[in-house]
Each structure stands twice: as structure tokens, then as C-alpha cells.
Coordinates of C-alpha atoms in Angstrom, one line a residue:
M1 CA 13.7 -16.1 32.1
N2 CA 14.6 -19.0 29.8
N3 CA 14.4 -18.4 26.1
P4 CA 11.4 -20.4 24.8
F5 CA 12.8 -20.4 21.2
K6 CA 14.9 -23.5 20.6
E7 CA 15.4 -23.6 16.8
I8 CA 16.8 -20.2 15.9
L9 CA 18.1 -19.6 12.3
T10 CA 21.2 -17.5 12.1
S11 CA 21.9 -17.1 8.4
E12 CA 20.2 -15.9 5.3
D13 CA 21.1 -19.3 3.6
E14 CA 19.1 -21.2 6.2
I15 CA 16.1 -19.0 5.6
R16 CA 16.4 -19.2 1.8
D17 CA 16.5 -23.0 2.0
L18 CA 13.0 -22.9 3.5
L19 CA 11.5 -19.9 1.8
G20 CA 13.2 -19.6 -1.5
Y21 CA 13.9 -16.5 -3.5
P22 CA 11.8 -13.6 -4.8
S23 CA 10.4 -13.6 -8.4
E24 CA 11.8 -11.4 -11.1
L25 CA 8.8 -9.0 -10.7
V26 CA 9.5 -8.6 -6.9
K27 CA 13.2 -8.1 -7.5
K28 CA 12.6 -5.4 -10.2
K29 CA 9.7 -3.5 -8.7
V30 CA 11.8 -1.2 -6.5
I31 CA 12.3 2.3 -7.8
K32 CA 14.4 5.1 -6.2
Y33 CA 12.2 8.1 -6.7
L34 CA 8.6 9.3 -6.3
D35 CA 7.0 8.8 -9.7
I36 CA 3.5 9.8 -10.6
H37 CA 2.0 6.6 -9.2
C38 CA 3.7 7.0 -5.8
R39 CA 2.7 10.6 -5.7
N40 CA -0.9 9.7 -6.4
F41 CA -0.9 6.9 -3.8
I42 CA 0.5 9.3 -1.1
S43 CA -2.1 11.9 -2.0
L44 CA -4.9 9.4 -1.3
S45 CA -3.5 8.0 1.9
P46 CA -4.9 9.2 5.2
L47 CA -2.8 6.8 7.3
L48 CA 0.9 5.8 7.4
F49 CA 3.2 3.9 9.8
L50 CA 6.6 5.3 10.4
A51 CA 9.4 3.0 11.6
T52 CA 12.5 4.4 13.2
S53 CA 15.3 3.2 15.5
D54 CA 17.9 4.8 17.6
E55 CA 21.7 4.4 17.3
Q56 CA 21.6 1.3 19.4
G57 CA 18.9 -0.4 17.3
F58 CA 15.9 0.1 19.7
C59 CA 12.9 0.3 17.3
D60 CA 9.7 2.2 17.2
V61 CA 6.7 2.2 14.9
S62 CA 4.4 5.2 15.0
P63 CA 1.0 5.6 13.2
R64 CA 0.4 9.0 11.6
G65 CA -3.1 9.8 10.5
D66 CA -4.5 12.9 8.8
A67 CA -6.7 14.0 5.9
P68 CA -5.5 12.6 2.5
G69 CA -3.0 15.0 1.0
S70 CA -1.5 16.1 4.3
V71 CA 1.8 14.5 3.4
I72 CA 3.5 16.9 1.0
V73 CA 5.7 15.7 -1.9
I74 CA 8.3 18.3 -2.5
D75 CA 9.9 16.6 -5.5
E76 CA 10.7 13.2 -6.8
K77 CA 13.2 12.6 -3.9
H78 CA 11.6 14.4 -1.0
L79 CA 8.4 14.3 1.0
V80 CA 7.3 15.9 4.4
I81 CA 5.1 14.4 7.1
P82 CA 3.5 17.0 9.4
E83 CA 4.2 16.5 13.1
R84 CA 0.8 17.0 14.7
P85 CA 0.2 17.3 18.4
G86 CA 0.7 14.0 20.3
N87 CA 1.7 12.8 23.7
R88 CA 5.1 14.6 23.5
R89 CA 7.1 11.4 23.9
I90 CA 8.7 12.4 20.6
D91 CA 10.0 8.8 20.1
S92 CA 10.2 9.1 16.3
L93 CA 11.9 12.5 16.5
R94 CA 14.5 11.4 19.0
N95 CA 15.3 8.3 17.0
I96 CA 15.7 10.3 13.8
L97 CA 18.2 12.6 15.6
S98 CA 20.5 9.6 16.4
N99 CA 19.7 7.4 13.3
P100 CA 18.1 9.0 10.3
R101 CA 17.1 5.8 8.6
V102 CA 13.3 5.3 8.4
G103 CA 10.7 3.0 6.8
I104 CA 7.2 4.1 5.9
I105 CA 4.0 2.2 4.9
F106 CA 1.2 4.2 3.3
I107 CA -2.3 2.8 3.5
I108 CA -5.4 3.7 1.5
P109 CA -8.7 2.5 3.0
G110 CA -10.2 -0.4 1.0
L111 CA -7.0 -1.0 -1.0
E112 CA -5.2 -4.1 0.1
E113 CA -1.8 -3.2 -1.5
T114 CA 0.4 -0.7 0.4
L115 CA 3.2 1.6 -0.6
R116 CA 6.5 1.2 1.2
I117 CA 9.1 3.9 1.2
N118 CA 12.6 3.8 2.8
G119 CA 15.0 6.7 3.2
Q120 CA 16.7 9.2 5.4
A121 CA 14.7 11.5 7.7
F122 CA 15.2 15.0 9.1
V123 CA 13.4 17.0 11.7
I124 CA 12.5 20.3 10.0
K125 CA 11.0 23.6 10.8
D126 CA 11.0 25.3 7.3
E127 CA 8.1 27.8 7.6
K128 CA 7.2 27.8 3.9
I129 CA 6.8 24.0 4.0
L130 CA 4.9 24.0 7.3
D131 CA 2.5 26.6 6.0
L132 CA 1.5 24.2 3.3
M133 CA 0.4 21.6 5.9
K134 CA -2.0 23.8 7.9
A135 CA -5.1 21.9 9.2
K136 CA -8.1 23.4 11.0
G137 CA -6.3 26.7 10.8
K138 CA -3.2 25.4 12.7
K139 CA 0.3 25.0 11.3
P140 CA 2.4 22.1 12.6
T141 CA 5.4 23.2 14.7
L142 CA 7.7 20.7 13.1
G143 CA 7.8 18.3 10.1
I144 CA 9.6 15.1 9.3
G145 CA 11.4 15.5 5.9
V146 CA 12.3 12.4 4.1
K147 CA 14.9 11.9 1.4
V148 CA 13.5 8.9 -0.6
E149 CA 15.8 6.0 -1.4
E150 CA 13.4 3.2 -2.2
C151 CA 9.7 3.0 -3.2
F152 CA 7.8 -0.2 -3.9
I153 CA 4.3 -1.7 -3.8
H154 CA 3.8 -4.3 -1.1
C155 CA 1.4 -7.1 -2.0
A156 CA -2.1 -7.6 -0.5
K157 CA -1.6 -10.9 1.2
A158 CA -1.4 -9.5 4.8
F159 CA -4.7 -7.6 4.3
K160 CA -6.4 -10.5 2.6
R161 CA -5.4 -12.9 5.4
S162 CA -6.4 -10.5 8.1
G163 CA -9.7 -9.4 6.4
V164 CA -9.1 -6.0 8.0
W165 CA -11.3 -4.1 5.5
E166 CA -14.1 -6.6 5.8
S167 CA -16.4 -5.3 8.6
K168 CA -17.9 -8.8 9.1
S169 CA -14.5 -9.8 10.4
W170 CA -14.3 -7.1 13.0
P171 CA -14.8 -8.0 16.7
E172 CA -18.0 -6.9 18.4
G173 CA -17.8 -3.6 20.2
D174 CA -18.3 -5.0 23.6
T175 CA -15.3 -7.4 23.2
L176 CA -12.8 -4.6 22.3
P177 CA -10.0 -3.8 24.7
L178 CA -11.0 -1.1 27.2
I179 CA -8.2 1.4 26.7
P180 CA -8.7 3.5 29.9
T181 CA -8.6 0.3 32.0
I182 CA -5.4 -0.9 30.3
L183 CA -3.7 2.5 30.8
S184 CA -4.8 2.7 34.5
D185 CA -3.4 -0.8 35.1
H186 CA -0.2 0.0 33.3
V187 CA 0.4 3.3 35.2
N188 CA -0.6 1.6 38.5
S189 CA -1.2 4.9 40.4
T190 CA -4.2 6.0 42.5
E191 CA -3.9 9.4 40.8
F192 CA -4.8 8.0 37.4
T193 CA -8.1 6.1 37.8
I194 CA -10.0 4.7 34.9
E195 CA -12.4 7.6 34.9
V196 CA -9.6 10.2 35.1
I197 CA -7.9 8.6 32.1
R198 CA -11.1 8.3 30.2
K199 CA -11.9 12.0 30.6
G200 CA -8.3 12.9 29.7
L201 CA -8.4 10.9 26.5
Q202 CA -11.8 12.3 25.5
E203 CA -10.6 15.9 26.1
S204 CA -7.4 15.3 24.1
Y205 CA -9.3 13.8 21.2
E206 CA -11.8 16.6 21.1
K207 CA -9.6 19.6 21.6
R208 CA -5.9 18.7 20.8
L209 CA -5.9 16.9 17.4
Y210 CA -4.3 19.9 15.7

């Protein structure tokens, strides 16, 4: 397939000529530890996105959702994300094993600014730490420990443009993608009909969140 992109920039200078440079505030806002503000932000966040890549550079972004306070801050340089039951693809964990560099975005509902954290990750099974992350009486089997290298607040422009917290901007329910239909088409097997997938998803959501 031919590449549809004809004008590709290949240097930072080319990009800077068009977009310019960050302000002094933006350049100076990065800190290298979890201060009281970062800790408070994390304690209020029920949703984060974890970016990882393998040693070849193949990337993955995984949403991690839980009750606020589920991410544990150990000290000013370390935090732990619980590894709750999922689909067992373990994309993030496999990537971390080959390339520990991660990026995280923490989100608080209704707040348009986000907290970005970059650092090195480890797959851990420290029982004392995992005990702190019990939910619904169940302890996670593993956790993702992160050594923090950068923390900074990301501005609200993306959320303001998208209007994601404004319910009036949300699509009508009957126009939303039909997930069982999409999965059935992607799997393309008579064994996994729309109804089989629908029931499987419902059972998973009701019985295997923790």
C-alpha cells in the first residue's frame, strides 16, 4: 500500500519552525519526585493510562481503572499500580520485562488538567505492598512498581476541545459502537457469535472485576 503522507518532517528544527518553543512556565514545571500535590492528585484519580513499549519499540497504551486511592504511593520516588484481573494478554507486563520505560496519565473526573508521570517500571509481587491494595476482599496477584523520574501537570486544552466531561457533547446511546458486534467481526469465527460474546462480556464484568 502506498504511503498517503507526502510531506513528512524529519527533524526537530522543522517542527520548531512551525510550532515554536515552550514558555518558561512549561519548561520549568517538571519535577522529579512525588510532592504533596502529585500525591493528592493520584489519591483522587480513579483512572490512568499506562504507556509501554517493547525492546523493538512496539507500543501499547492500557487503561487502568479502580477506586480512588488504589494506586499506592510508597515514597516520593515510588508508586505501585495494582494488576487487577484482565484478559490475560499481559501486554503491559511483557513490555515492561523487555523495556522498563513507562509513561502514565492520571485523570480525575471533571478536572480538565491531568498529571503525567514518566519513569521505570517493575513487575512486583511484594506481599506487604499487595496487601495494601485489596479490593472487594481480593488481593492483586501482581503489581506494577514505578520509579518516578518526571512529574508534571498537562494543560486542559485536549479536554476543553473534546468536551469530554460535558454530557451534552456525548453521542446518543443508540449511536454508540456495538462492542459484541465488533469483536465477533474481528474474531471472524462461527464459534464466537455476537450473543456468545455479549454473554461472555457480561459475565466477566459482573464476576471477574477483582
